[in-house]
Every structure is written in C-alpha cells, then in structure tokens.
Amino acid sequence: MDKLLIQGGKRLSGEIAISGAKNAALPILCAGLLTAGDLELSNVPHLHDVATMLKLLGQTGLQVKQDGERVTLNGSAITRLEAPYEMVKTMRASILVLGPLLARFGEAKVSLPGGCAIGSRPVDQHIKGLQALGAEISIEGGYIYAKCKKLKGTRIVTDMITVTGTENLLMAATLAEGETILENAAREPEVTDLAHLLVAMGAKIEGIGTDRLVIQGVPELHGAKHAVISDRIEAATFLCAVAAAGGDITLRNTRTDIMDAALDKLREMGLEMTIGDNWIRAQMNRRPTPVSFRTTEYPGFPTDMQAQFMAVNTVADGASRVTETIFENRFMHVQEMNRLGAAIETDGNTAFIKGVEQLIGAPVMATDLRASASLVIAALAARGETLVDRIYHLDRGYDRMEVKLSAVGADIRRIK
Ligand code: EPU
C-alpha cells in the first residue's frame, strides 16, 4: 500500500494547475448512458474514482475511449443494466447509473451501497424519487431492482438536500414523459455542471443553479461536447496548504466564482489573495488567524473542506470551533491530527480546536479522502517527518497531489 513521506516546514512557492472536479466528472460520465450518441468530454481528472467509474460503465457495454484528460463515450451498445456489489462497495457514486439506466432502458439492477467511513449515507431519497416517477422498485439480496415502462414526470420534494440524489433524479427526468419538478434540489456547482451538459445533449431544464429544477422530458438525448468544471475542493485544499505552511502560490484553471464560502474564510485566516477570472495568487507570511464555521449545503461552507480547514486551525493563533452538519462521522482526522500534537476535542458534531505553535511529525493513518488531504496539510506545517499511510483514499479524489505539491517546493515523496 502506498504511503506519503513528508518533511514539513517548507514554504510553498510556484504554480499549480487545478484539475476537473471529481464530483462533476462522476455524474457526467454516467450521463453517457442516456444517449446512443458520442459524449466528448474534456478536463476529466486523472483519479482512481474516475477509473473505477469508467470500468463500471465499460461493463454495461458503454464504449470508452480515453486520451489523457479527454474521454469519449458511446452508449449505442449497452447490454448489461447492472452495477454489481464489487464495484459499488468501492465507490458509492456508482449509484448514479441507476437513474440513467432506468430512464433509457426501463430496467436497472444496482447494488445498495453499504455504510461508509464518514456516515451511514442511505440512498432512500434516490429510491423515493424514482418511485414517484413511476418506477417499481424492490430490494432483494442487497440489490435495488428498478423497472418501469416509461418514467412519468411529477413533482418531487426530497426530505433533505442530496447532491447525487438530485443528479440521479435529474438525469432520469430528462427522458421521462412530461414535466418533472425537483424541489429542494442541491445547488452545488457540480449539479449545475451536469445540468449544463444535459442541456447540451438536448434536455430541457429550467432553474439550473436553483433549488427548483423544472424538466420537460424529451424522447431522446443526443451526443455533446463538454469540459468538466474546475475542482473547487482541490483548489481550496491547496489554498489551505499555503495558509498552514506559508508561501506564495498561484493556482491556474480555477473557478473562483463558485468558491465564495472557502475564500471568505481563508481571507479571515489572513491569506492574502489576488483573484482573476481563472486564477488565484495566494500569499501567507504569518501565523493563521483561527476561523469557526458550520458545514452546510452550497453556497454555504462545504463539508468536503471541513477537515482541511481544521488542519489550518490546528496551527492558528487562538481557538476555533467547527461544526459538521452534513455527515455524522466526519471527524476521524481529529485523532490523527492530535498525534501530530494538535489540541482538538470533540463533543458530538462539534470540534473545539486550540491552535498550537508547532505540530510535530509522526506516522498517521488516512481514513477517507478529505481526511487524507487534511493530514497532508498538517504534515506540511509540522516540524520533522510525517508518514501518511493508506493514501489510496487520496488517490481516489486528488489528481497526483504529491506531484503538484513537490512542484511548489514541498518535500513530499510517495513510497510504494
Ligand atoms: N442522505 C440521505 N438519504 C439519501 C441521500 C442522502 O439520508 O437518499 C443524507 C446523507 O446521508 C447525508 C446528506 O443526506 O447526511 C447529504 O448527502 P448527499 O446525498 O448530498 O451526499 P452524496 O451525494 O452521497 C456528494 C459528494 C460528497 C459530498 C456530499 C455533500 C459526490 C460523488 N459525492 O455525496 O463528496 O461530501 O455530496 O456535499 O458528489 C467527497 O468528495 O469527499 C465526498 C464525500
């Protein structure tokens, strides 16, 4: 299993190009199931989760051609309407094939995802929404069996805001008969990016970017070209790295208009930023000011940045409080950060952090994707050597993070 060896205490300096967003790429790849035409995608990030999704889609009969960050999909010969347990258990986003397969072929068999490290993460809202669209759904032997003659448009109000739930229902509704209204829809930029692709494929969607999506079903969708939106979480992760370790870096290929919550908090921390249309220059020459926040749905503070900001707070000049409201078990980085000398206590879904002057390197264990990124940030700020184990989590969602960090002067090495 690969590990990362990091010698902390180096200032970061130079440029980093941000990749396409994982959480936009995954649903967008699944949209390839909705059409017999060619989907020509660019800015697809080089990630383990993308490889897993392409493997799963390939098993359905979707043809996949990949050339670096370009991926072309063709769905004219899909034969297997299934996502098996072996795939779904390694990546929950596999559930995103359910809506497209059912809407286009009238049938799908998808394994129920189990629990996961950050919380129980049920998919009841995906199922409830598809049932409202007229699907017959049963659960047997750990699988969701879904069937329909033709999905029929209706009004769906989800019990909570769900990102992949909205994406699944949106994709299904594009091929349903008549009008579907999705109330309480997720407004995350990755949902919006998927909606723009669907419109390019011939879907009729109003209210894009709002919590009320109105979809007029069409009989079929056609091929399209699309560039995946820039990864706001990857960009903000590197900004946290410079906030914690100090330095002067410029990020390229960013979308700063979708990062307000994170940028506001980084400014409060003392990160000096100059912001262009698609770039950010960030400078940090002092100890960070602590920031307190609660995670919420977009446009609020993203749960996917909670751990990385906590890493900066561990070395900040004072105390802070972080409340996680989206997932019930997303504090597993806390014990690992405390191994590096951080002073964090938790009470339920709130963490209380007392900034320390200096973290000290130690062996730590990554537990999930964003927790791994937070440990890398803490290690960059720490004195001495940190060995981060189980970095396969990091490879799922960050495009060659250690290569990008080495290029800006971090002392970070992958050990096979
Ligand atoms: N929920 C339910 N029932 C459902 C759906 C969701 O109870 O049917 C609950 C979840 O358990 C959770 C909350 O609703 O407590 C929100 O979950 P959501 O469905 O929005 O999360 P997701 O779609 O499974 C996506 C991202 C996550 C990100 C969350 C929240 C993808 C592939 N994943 O997950 O990304 O944290 O939205 O923004 O888009 C990551 O990239 O590290 C990651 C975990």
GROMACS .gro file of C-alpha atoms and ligand atoms in nm:
model
  460
    1MET     CA    1   0.000   0.000   0.000
    2ASP     CA    2   0.144   0.341  -0.095
    3LYS     CA    3   0.238   0.594   0.172
    4LEU     CA    4   0.344   0.957   0.161
    5LEU     CA    5   0.659   1.071   0.338
    6ILE     CA    6   0.654   1.443   0.414
    7GLN     CA    7   0.926   1.662   0.565
    8GLY     CA    8   0.732   1.959   0.696
    9GLY     CA    9   0.830   2.320   0.742
   10LYS     CA   10   0.895   2.417   0.378
   11ARG     CA   11   0.731   2.730   0.237
   12LEU     CA   12   0.536   2.671  -0.083
   13SER     CA   13   0.613   2.875  -0.390
   14GLY     CA   14   0.514   2.843  -0.756
   15GLU     CA   15   0.217   2.745  -0.973
   16ILE     CA   16  -0.036   2.464  -0.959
   17ALA     CA   17  -0.285   2.376  -1.232
   18ILE     CA   18  -0.622   2.268  -1.092
   19SER     CA   19  -0.788   1.961  -1.246
   20GLY     CA   20  -1.151   1.895  -1.338
   21ALA     CA   21  -1.388   1.830  -1.047
   22LYS     CA   22  -1.425   1.469  -0.931
   23ASN     CA   23  -1.782   1.523  -0.816
   24ALA     CA   24  -1.881   1.674  -1.152
   25ALA     CA   25  -1.692   1.417  -1.362
   26LEU     CA   26  -1.858   1.115  -1.194
   27PRO     CA   27  -2.224   1.205  -1.274
   28ILE     CA   28  -2.121   1.344  -1.614
   29LEU     CA   29  -1.964   1.010  -1.711
   30CYS     CA   30  -2.290   0.838  -1.611
   31ALA     CA   31  -2.479   1.073  -1.845
   32GLY     CA   32  -2.309   0.876  -2.125
   33LEU     CA   33  -2.569   0.603  -2.051
   34LEU     CA   34  -2.851   0.839  -2.153
   35THR     CA   35  -2.768   0.855  -2.525
   36ALA     CA   36  -2.659   0.646  -2.823
   37GLY     CA   37  -2.455   0.945  -2.942
   38ASP     CA   38  -2.093   1.037  -2.865
   39LEU     CA   39  -2.019   1.232  -2.548
   40GLU     CA   40  -1.686   1.409  -2.592
   41LEU     CA   41  -1.559   1.516  -2.251
   42SER     CA   42  -1.250   1.716  -2.164
   43ASN     CA   43  -1.089   1.828  -1.836
   44VAL     CA   44  -1.167   1.484  -1.689
   45PRO     CA   45  -0.940   1.445  -1.385
   46HIS     CA   46  -0.689   1.164  -1.355
   47LEU     CA   47  -0.831   0.990  -1.047
   48HIS     CA   48  -0.888   0.646  -0.909
   49ASP     CA   49  -1.264   0.710  -0.878
   50VAL     CA   50  -1.283   0.812  -1.245
   51ALA     CA   51  -1.102   0.489  -1.343
   52THR     CA   52  -1.347   0.289  -1.127
   53MET     CA   53  -1.645   0.465  -1.286
   54LEU     CA   54  -1.512   0.403  -1.639
   55LYS     CA   55  -1.464   0.035  -1.553
   56LEU     CA   56  -1.820   0.009  -1.422
   57LEU     CA   57  -1.960   0.189  -1.727
   58GLY     CA   58  -1.750  -0.030  -1.957
   59GLN     CA   59  -1.913  -0.338  -1.801
   60THR     CA   60  -2.256  -0.211  -1.911
   61GLY     CA   61  -2.135  -0.202  -2.273
   62LEU     CA   62  -2.069   0.174  -2.285
   63GLN     CA   63  -1.772   0.227  -2.516
   64VAL     CA   64  -1.495   0.430  -2.357
   65LYS     CA   65  -1.201   0.597  -2.529
   66GLN     CA   66  -0.956   0.780  -2.306
   67ASP     CA   67  -0.671   1.005  -2.406
   68GLY     CA   68  -0.529   1.194  -2.108
   69GLU     CA   69  -0.796   1.433  -1.978
   70ARG     CA   70  -1.019   1.362  -2.281
   71VAL     CA   71  -1.277   1.086  -2.263
   72THR     CA   72  -1.523   0.991  -2.538
   73LEU     CA   73  -1.820   0.773  -2.450
   74ASN     CA   74  -2.062   0.598  -2.679
   75GLY     CA   75  -2.376   0.435  -2.544
   76SER     CA   76  -2.513   0.272  -2.860
   77ALA     CA   77  -2.442  -0.086  -2.749
   78ILE     CA   78  -2.538  -0.110  -2.382
   79THR     CA   79  -2.633  -0.464  -2.284
   80ARG     CA   80  -2.583  -0.506  -1.911
   81LEU     CA   81  -2.813  -0.288  -1.697
   82GLU     CA   82  -2.632  -0.352  -1.373
   83ALA     CA   83  -2.390  -0.215  -1.115
   84PRO     CA   84  -2.255  -0.514  -0.919
   85TYR     CA   85  -2.170  -0.509  -0.549
   86GLU     CA   86  -1.795  -0.549  -0.620
   87MET     CA   87  -1.796  -0.207  -0.789
   88VAL     CA   88  -2.049  -0.022  -0.571
   89LYS     CA   89  -1.877  -0.124  -0.248
   90THR     CA   90  -1.558   0.051  -0.363
   91MET     CA   91  -1.735   0.367  -0.483
   92ARG     CA   92  -2.073   0.491  -0.365
   93ALA     CA   93  -2.110   0.722  -0.665
   94SER     CA   94  -2.185   0.404  -0.867
   95ILE     CA   95  -2.547   0.464  -0.759
   96LEU     CA   96  -2.550   0.734  -1.030
   97VAL     CA   97  -2.604   0.471  -1.302
   98LEU     CA   98  -2.949   0.391  -1.157
   99GLY     CA   99  -3.142   0.692  -1.291
  100PRO     CA  100  -2.993   0.690  -1.644
  101LEU     CA  101  -3.025   0.311  -1.697
  102LEU     CA  102  -3.384   0.307  -1.574
  103ALA     CA  103  -3.489   0.611  -1.777
  104ARG     CA  104  -3.340   0.491  -2.106
  105PHE     CA  105  -3.381   0.112  -2.083
  106GLY     CA  106  -3.672   0.070  -1.837
  107GLU     CA  107  -3.468  -0.151  -1.608
  108ALA     CA  108  -3.169  -0.146  -1.373
  109LYS     CA  109  -3.013  -0.360  -1.103
  110VAL     CA  110  -2.779  -0.169  -0.874
  111SER     CA  111  -2.620  -0.289  -0.552
  112LEU     CA  112  -2.715  -0.093  -0.242
  113PRO     CA  113  -2.409   0.093  -0.117
  114GLY     CA  114  -2.322  -0.008   0.237
  115GLY     CA  115  -2.229   0.232   0.515
  116CYS     CA  116  -1.915   0.434   0.470
  117ALA     CA  117  -1.641   0.582   0.686
  118ILE     CA  118  -1.798   0.929   0.707
  119GLY     CA  119  -2.155   0.823   0.783
  120SER     CA  120  -2.442   0.585   0.706
  121ARG     CA  121  -2.529   0.763   0.379
  122PRO     CA  122  -2.857   0.594   0.277
  123VAL     CA  123  -3.000   0.631  -0.078
  124ASP     CA  124  -3.369   0.634   0.023
  125GLN     CA  125  -3.427   0.970  -0.150
  126HIS     CA  126  -3.298   0.839  -0.482
  127ILE     CA  127  -3.542   0.547  -0.450
  128LYS     CA  128  -3.834   0.760  -0.332
  129GLY     CA  129  -3.787   0.999  -0.625
  130LEU     CA  130  -3.767   0.724  -0.887
  131GLN     CA  131  -4.080   0.561  -0.739
  132ALA     CA  132  -4.258   0.896  -0.769
  133LEU     CA  133  -4.156   0.895  -1.137
  134GLY     CA  134  -4.340   0.563  -1.170
  135ALA     CA  135  -4.063   0.307  -1.123
  136GLU     CA  136  -4.137  -0.021  -0.946
  137ILE     CA  137  -3.857  -0.079  -0.702
  138SER     CA  138  -3.777  -0.377  -0.485
  139ILE     CA  139  -3.477  -0.456  -0.271
  140GLU     CA  140  -3.357  -0.813  -0.260
  141GLY     CA  141  -3.025  -0.969  -0.170
  142GLY     CA  142  -2.863  -0.629  -0.125
  143TYR     CA  143  -2.968  -0.509  -0.471
  144ILE     CA  144  -3.207  -0.240  -0.589
  145TYR     CA  145  -3.422  -0.381  -0.872
  146ALA     CA  146  -3.592  -0.099  -1.064
  147LYS     CA  147  -3.836  -0.134  -1.353
  148CYS     CA  148  -4.070   0.086  -1.550
  149LYS     CA  149  -4.240   0.105  -1.889
  150LYS     CA  150  -4.173   0.477  -1.924
  151LEU     CA  151  -4.099   0.718  -1.640
  152LYS     CA  152  -4.368   0.985  -1.594
  153GLY     CA  153  -4.293   1.340  -1.489
  154THR     CA  154  -4.413   1.452  -1.146
  155ARG     CA  155  -4.328   1.687  -0.857
  156ILE     CA  156  -4.067   1.553  -0.616
  157VAL     CA  157  -3.975   1.712  -0.284
  158THR     CA  158  -3.675   1.538  -0.128
  159ASP     CA  159  -3.668   1.517   0.254
  160MET     CA  160  -3.322   1.670   0.260
  161ILE     CA  161  -3.084   1.825   0.012
  162THR     CA  162  -2.889   1.548  -0.159
  163VAL     CA  163  -2.624   1.602  -0.425
  164THR     CA  164  -2.613   1.264  -0.600
  165GLY     CA  165  -2.986   1.219  -0.530
  166THR     CA  166  -3.060   1.537  -0.726
  167GLU     CA  167  -2.825   1.423  -1.005
  168ASN     CA  168  -2.986   1.079  -1.033
  169LEU     CA  169  -3.338   1.223  -1.046
  170LEU     CA  170  -3.237   1.499  -1.286
  171MET     CA  171  -3.085   1.250  -1.531
  172ALA     CA  172  -3.390   1.023  -1.503
  173ALA     CA  173  -3.633   1.312  -1.556
  174THR     CA  174  -3.469   1.423  -1.883
  175LEU     CA  175  -3.615   1.113  -2.053
  176ALA     CA  176  -3.945   1.094  -1.857
  177GLU     CA  177  -4.279   1.172  -2.021
  178GLY     CA  178  -4.394   1.527  -1.940
  179GLU     CA  179  -4.283   1.770  -1.671
  180THR     CA  180  -4.082   1.688  -1.358
  181ILE     CA  181  -4.027   1.942  -1.082
  182LEU     CA  182  -3.742   1.875  -0.838
  183GLU     CA  183  -3.796   2.080  -0.524
  184ASN     CA  184  -3.525   2.113  -0.257
  185ALA     CA  185  -3.269   2.033  -0.527
  186ALA     CA  186  -2.898   2.056  -0.445
  187ARG     CA  187  -2.740   2.373  -0.587
  188GLU     CA  188  -2.380   2.251  -0.580
  189PRO     CA  189  -2.183   2.371  -0.885
  190GLU     CA  190  -2.124   2.008  -0.979
  191VAL     CA  191  -2.502   1.956  -1.015
  192THR     CA  192  -2.514   2.270  -1.229
  193ASP     CA  193  -2.229   2.142  -1.447
  194LEU     CA  194  -2.420   1.817  -1.506
  195ALA     CA  195  -2.735   2.016  -1.592
  196HIS     CA  196  -2.540   2.222  -1.850
  197LEU     CA  197  -2.412   1.902  -2.012
  198LEU     CA  198  -2.766   1.756  -2.021
  199VAL     CA  199  -2.893   2.073  -2.191
  200ALA     CA  200  -2.612   2.038  -2.449
  201MET     CA  201  -2.743   1.682  -2.505
  202GLY     CA  202  -3.091   1.817  -2.582
  203ALA     CA  203  -3.252   1.810  -2.235
  204LYS     CA  204  -3.498   2.084  -2.138
  205ILE     CA  205  -3.415   2.211  -1.790
  206GLU     CA  206  -3.513   2.537  -1.623
  207GLY     CA  207  -3.398   2.671  -1.288
  208ILE     CA  208  -3.039   2.550  -1.326
  209GLY     CA  209  -2.837   2.662  -1.023
  210THR     CA  210  -3.151   2.699  -0.806
  211ASP     CA  211  -3.324   2.463  -0.565
  212ARG     CA  212  -3.616   2.413  -0.807
  213LEU     CA  213  -3.533   2.230  -1.127
  214VAL     CA  214  -3.809   2.203  -1.387
  215ILE     CA  215  -3.750   1.940  -1.652
  216GLN     CA  216  -3.957   1.881  -1.966
  217GLY     CA  217  -3.889   1.524  -2.071
  218VAL     CA  218  -3.773   1.455  -2.428
  219PRO     CA  219  -3.793   1.122  -2.617
  220GLU     CA  220  -3.416   1.100  -2.659
  221LEU     CA  221  -3.089   1.282  -2.599
  222HIS     CA  222  -2.802   1.322  -2.843
  223GLY     CA  223  -2.424   1.343  -2.817
  224ALA     CA  224  -2.246   1.658  -2.698
  225LYS     CA  225  -1.909   1.811  -2.610
  226HIS     CA  226  -1.838   1.934  -2.259
  227ALA     CA  227  -1.545   2.044  -2.044
  228VAL     CA  228  -1.578   1.936  -1.678
  229ILE     CA  229  -1.585   2.229  -1.434
  230SER     CA  230  -1.270   2.306  -1.232
  231ASP     CA  231  -1.241   2.133  -0.893
  232ARG     CA  232  -1.323   2.392  -0.625
  233ILE     CA  233  -1.234   2.147  -0.348
  234GLU     CA  234  -0.891   2.069  -0.493
  235ALA     CA  235  -0.825   2.444  -0.533
  236ALA     CA  236  -0.932   2.526  -0.177
  237THR     CA  237  -0.723   2.234  -0.045
  238PHE     CA  238  -0.405   2.387  -0.194
  239LEU     CA  239  -0.503   2.727  -0.052
  240CYS     CA  240  -0.529   2.567   0.292
  241ALA     CA  241  -0.185   2.412   0.238
  242VAL     CA  242  -0.030   2.755   0.180
  243ALA     CA  243  -0.230   2.906   0.469
  244ALA     CA  244  -0.082   2.641   0.702
  245ALA     CA  245   0.274   2.614   0.564
  246GLY     CA  246   0.322   2.972   0.440
  247GLY     CA  247   0.442   3.083   0.098
  248ASP     CA  248   0.326   3.234  -0.230
  249ILE     CA  249   0.144   3.018  -0.485
  250THR     CA  250  -0.067   3.079  -0.793
  251LEU     CA  251  -0.344   2.840  -0.889
  252ARG     CA  252  -0.439   2.815  -1.257
  253ASN     CA  253  -0.763   2.681  -1.415
  254THR     CA  254  -0.975   2.778  -1.115
  255ARG     CA  255  -1.339   2.889  -1.099
  256THR     CA  256  -1.328   3.146  -0.823
  257ASP     CA  257  -1.698   3.239  -0.857
  258ILE     CA  258  -1.801   2.905  -0.701
  259MET     CA  259  -1.565   2.923  -0.402
  260ASP     CA  260  -1.701   3.215  -0.200
  261ALA     CA  261  -1.753   3.038   0.134
  262ALA     CA  262  -1.400   2.894   0.137
  263LEU     CA  263  -1.235   3.213   0.005
  264ASP     CA  264  -1.407   3.427   0.271
  265LYS     CA  265  -1.278   3.201   0.549
  266LEU     CA  266  -0.927   3.191   0.401
  267ARG     CA  267  -0.920   3.570   0.392
  268GLU     CA  268  -1.031   3.574   0.756
  269MET     CA  269  -0.736   3.341   0.829
  270GLY     CA  270  -0.502   3.603   0.689
  271LEU     CA  271  -0.435   3.455   0.344
  272GLU     CA  272  -0.370   3.742   0.106
  273MET     CA  273  -0.531   3.670  -0.229
  274THR     CA  274  -0.539   3.834  -0.568
  275ILE     CA  275  -0.816   3.683  -0.772
  276GLY     CA  276  -0.852   3.675  -1.151
  277ASP     CA  277  -1.115   3.508  -1.371
  278ASN     CA  278  -0.947   3.170  -1.368
  279TRP     CA  279  -0.651   3.210  -1.133
  280ILE     CA  280  -0.576   3.291  -0.770
  281ARG     CA  281  -0.248   3.414  -0.623
  282ALA     CA  282  -0.226   3.340  -0.251
  283GLN     CA  283   0.038   3.463  -0.008
  284MET     CA  284   0.079   3.379   0.359
  285ASN     CA  285   0.351   3.532   0.571
  286ARG     CA  286   0.222   3.489   0.924
  287ARG     CA  287   0.055   3.252   1.163
  288PRO     CA  288  -0.310   3.192   1.061
  289THR     CA  289  -0.599   3.353   1.247
  290PRO     CA  290  -0.840   3.079   1.362
  291VAL     CA  291  -1.181   3.058   1.194
  292SER     CA  292  -1.501   2.898   1.321
  293PHE     CA  293  -1.767   2.761   1.086
  294ARG     CA  294  -2.051   2.513   1.031
  295THR     CA  295  -2.070   2.299   0.720
  296THR     CA  296  -2.386   2.336   0.511
  297GLU     CA  297  -2.504   2.279   0.157
  298TYR     CA  298  -2.385   2.507  -0.124
  299PRO     CA  299  -2.346   2.803  -0.123
  300GLY     CA  300  -2.260   2.752   0.245
  301PHE     CA  301  -1.933   2.612   0.377
  302PRO     CA  302  -1.865   2.270   0.211
  303THR     CA  303  -1.833   1.956   0.423
  304ASP     CA  304  -1.563   1.848   0.175
  305MET     CA  305  -1.340   2.131   0.309
  306GLN     CA  306  -1.406   2.083   0.681
  307ALA     CA  307  -1.103   1.864   0.755
  308GLN     CA  308  -0.857   2.078   0.555
  309PHE     CA  309  -0.964   2.399   0.734
  310MET     CA  310  -0.938   2.219   1.065
  311ALA     CA  311  -0.575   2.137   0.978
  312VAL     CA  312  -0.504   2.509   0.936
  313ASN     CA  313  -0.687   2.585   1.262
  314THR     CA  314  -0.458   2.343   1.450
  315VAL     CA  315  -0.164   2.583   1.397
  316ALA     CA  316  -0.365   2.907   1.420
  317ASP     CA  317  -0.310   3.176   1.679
  318GLY     CA  318  -0.609   3.104   1.906
  319ALA     CA  319  -0.915   2.884   1.945
  320SER     CA  320  -1.186   2.787   1.696
  321ARG     CA  321  -1.499   2.578   1.671
  322VAL     CA  322  -1.605   2.362   1.376
  323THR     CA  323  -1.950   2.204   1.344
  324GLU     CA  324  -2.020   1.931   1.088
  325THR     CA  325  -2.388   1.916   0.992
  326ILE     CA  326  -2.388   1.701   0.675
  327PHE     CA  327  -2.227   1.372   0.779
  328GLU     CA  328  -2.242   1.218   1.128
  329ASN     CA  329  -1.891   1.072   1.139
  330ARG     CA  330  -1.661   1.312   0.960
  331PHE     CA  331  -1.412   1.383   1.239
  332MET     CA  332  -1.185   1.084   1.200
  333HIS     CA  333  -0.890   1.309   1.119
  334VAL     CA  334  -0.911   1.456   1.472
  335GLN     CA  335  -0.731   1.170   1.649
  336GLU     CA  336  -0.466   1.159   1.378
  337MET     CA  337  -0.406   1.537   1.399
  338ASN     CA  338  -0.375   1.504   1.777
  339ARG     CA  339  -0.096   1.250   1.713
  340LEU     CA  340   0.086   1.537   1.541
  341GLY     CA  341   0.049   1.749   1.855
  342ALA     CA  342  -0.277   1.927   1.771
  343ALA     CA  343  -0.514   2.011   2.057
  344ILE     CA  344  -0.863   1.918   1.939
  345GLU     CA  345  -1.157   1.796   2.146
  346THR     CA  346  -1.491   1.691   2.007
  347ASP     CA  347  -1.840   1.697   2.152
  348GLY     CA  348  -2.089   1.533   1.917
  349ASN     CA  349  -2.071   1.708   1.583
  350THR     CA  350  -1.861   2.000   1.710
  351ALA     CA  351  -1.483   2.014   1.735
  352PHE     CA  352  -1.301   2.262   1.961
  353ILE     CA  353  -0.953   2.344   1.840
  354LYS     CA  354  -0.681   2.523   2.037
  355GLY     CA  355  -0.414   2.638   1.797
  356VAL     CA  356  -0.060   2.523   1.885
  357GLU     CA  357   0.260   2.696   1.777
  358GLN     CA  358   0.411   2.389   1.618
  359LEU     CA  359   0.291   2.045   1.509
  360ILE     CA  360   0.549   1.769   1.517
  361GLY     CA  361   0.571   1.496   1.252
  362ALA     CA  362   0.454   1.141   1.332
  363PRO     CA  363   0.315   0.837   1.149
  364VAL     CA  364  -0.059   0.886   1.079
  365MET     CA  365  -0.333   0.693   0.904
  366ALA     CA  366  -0.567   0.834   0.639
  367THR     CA  367  -0.929   0.728   0.687
  368ASP     CA  368  -1.116   0.890   0.399
  369LEU     CA  369  -1.048   1.120   0.108
  370ARG     CA  370  -1.073   1.466   0.264
  371ALA     CA  371  -0.927   1.345   0.596
  372SER     CA  372  -0.620   1.232   0.398
  373ALA     CA  373  -0.584   1.576   0.242
  374SER     CA  374  -0.609   1.738   0.586
  375LEU     CA  375  -0.328   1.517   0.719
  376VAL     CA  376  -0.106   1.617   0.426
  377ILE     CA  377  -0.172   1.984   0.510
  378ALA     CA  378  -0.094   1.929   0.878
  379ALA     CA  379   0.224   1.741   0.781
  380LEU     CA  380   0.338   2.028   0.555
  381ALA     CA  381   0.305   2.266   0.852
  382ALA     CA  382   0.466   2.026   1.103
  383ARG     CA  383   0.831   2.013   1.207
  384GLY     CA  384   1.003   1.692   1.102
  385GLU     CA  385   0.882   1.384   0.923
  386THR     CA  386   0.526   1.257   0.882
  387LEU     CA  387   0.438   0.928   0.718
  388VAL     CA  388   0.079   0.923   0.591
  389ASP     CA  389  -0.043   0.567   0.549
  390ARG     CA  390  -0.338   0.441   0.337
  391ILE     CA  391  -0.315   0.717   0.079
  392TYR     CA  392  -0.527   0.518  -0.167
  393HIS     CA  393  -0.805   0.738  -0.024
  394LEU     CA  394  -0.619   1.044  -0.152
  395ASP     CA  395  -0.569   0.895  -0.498
  396ARG     CA  396  -0.945   0.846  -0.528
  397GLY     CA  397  -1.008   1.219  -0.541
  398TYR     CA  398  -0.687   1.421  -0.592
  399ASP     CA  399  -0.505   1.424  -0.922
  400ARG     CA  400  -0.137   1.344  -0.835
  401MET     CA  401  -0.139   1.563  -0.526
  402GLU     CA  402   0.221   1.486  -0.428
  403VAL     CA  403   0.347   1.579  -0.777
  404LYS     CA  404   0.164   1.913  -0.765
  405LEU     CA  405   0.291   1.986  -0.413
  406SER     CA  406   0.653   1.888  -0.496
  407ALA     CA  407   0.642   2.130  -0.788
  408VAL     CA  408   0.580   2.418  -0.544
  409GLY     CA  409   0.864   2.318  -0.312
  410ALA     CA  410   0.705   2.074  -0.068
  411ASP     CA  411   0.926   1.787   0.044
  412ILE     CA  412   0.682   1.504  -0.023
  413ARG     CA  413   0.753   1.159  -0.160
  414ARG     CA  414   0.539   0.859  -0.246
  415ILE     CA  415   0.669   0.535  -0.102
  416LYS     CA  416   0.550   0.224  -0.281
  417EPU     N1  417  -2.896   1.138   0.258
  417EPU     C1  418  -2.998   1.056   0.298
  417EPU     N2  419  -3.070   0.988   0.204
  417EPU     C2  420  -3.042   0.997   0.071
  417EPU     C3  421  -2.938   1.080   0.030
  417EPU     C4  422  -2.865   1.150   0.124
  417EPU     O1  423  -3.027   1.045   0.418
  417EPU     O2  424  -3.111   0.930  -0.009
  417EPU     C5  425  -2.819   1.215   0.356
  417EPU     C6  426  -2.673   1.170   0.364
  417EPU     O3  427  -2.657   1.056   0.449
  417EPU     C7  428  -2.604   1.293   0.416
  417EPU     C8  429  -2.684   1.406   0.350
  417EPU     O4  430  -2.810   1.350   0.314
  417EPU     O5  431  -2.617   1.300   0.555
  417EPU     C9  432  -2.622   1.466   0.226
  417EPU     O6  433  -2.575   1.364   0.141
  417EPU     P1  434  -2.564   1.378  -0.016
  417EPU     O7  435  -2.657   1.282  -0.079
  417EPU     O8  436  -2.573   1.521  -0.056
  417EPU     O9  437  -2.414   1.328  -0.041
  417EPU     P2  438  -2.367   1.243  -0.165
  417EPU    O10  439  -2.444   1.285  -0.284
  417EPU    O11  440  -2.361   1.100  -0.130
  417EPU    C10  441  -2.188   1.413  -0.251
  417EPU    C11  442  -2.040   1.412  -0.277
  417EPU    C12  443  -1.966   1.408  -0.144
  417EPU    C13  444  -2.005   1.532  -0.064
  417EPU    C14  445  -2.158   1.536  -0.045
  417EPU    C15  446  -2.207   1.661   0.025
  417EPU    C16  447  -2.028   1.303  -0.492
  417EPU    C17  448  -1.988   1.185  -0.572
  417EPU     N3  449  -2.009   1.296  -0.360
  417EPU    O12  450  -2.216   1.294  -0.180
  417EPU    O13  451  -1.828   1.411  -0.174
  417EPU    O14  452  -1.944   1.529   0.062
  417EPU    O15  453  -2.222   1.529  -0.175
  417EPU    O16  454  -2.169   1.774  -0.044
  417EPU    O17  455  -2.073   1.403  -0.547
  417EPU    C18  456  -1.600   1.378  -0.132
  417EPU    O18  457  -1.579   1.422  -0.247
  417EPU    O19  458  -1.507   1.360  -0.048
  417EPU    C19  459  -1.736   1.347  -0.093
  417EPU    C20  460  -1.767   1.270   0.010
   0.00000   0.00000   0.00000
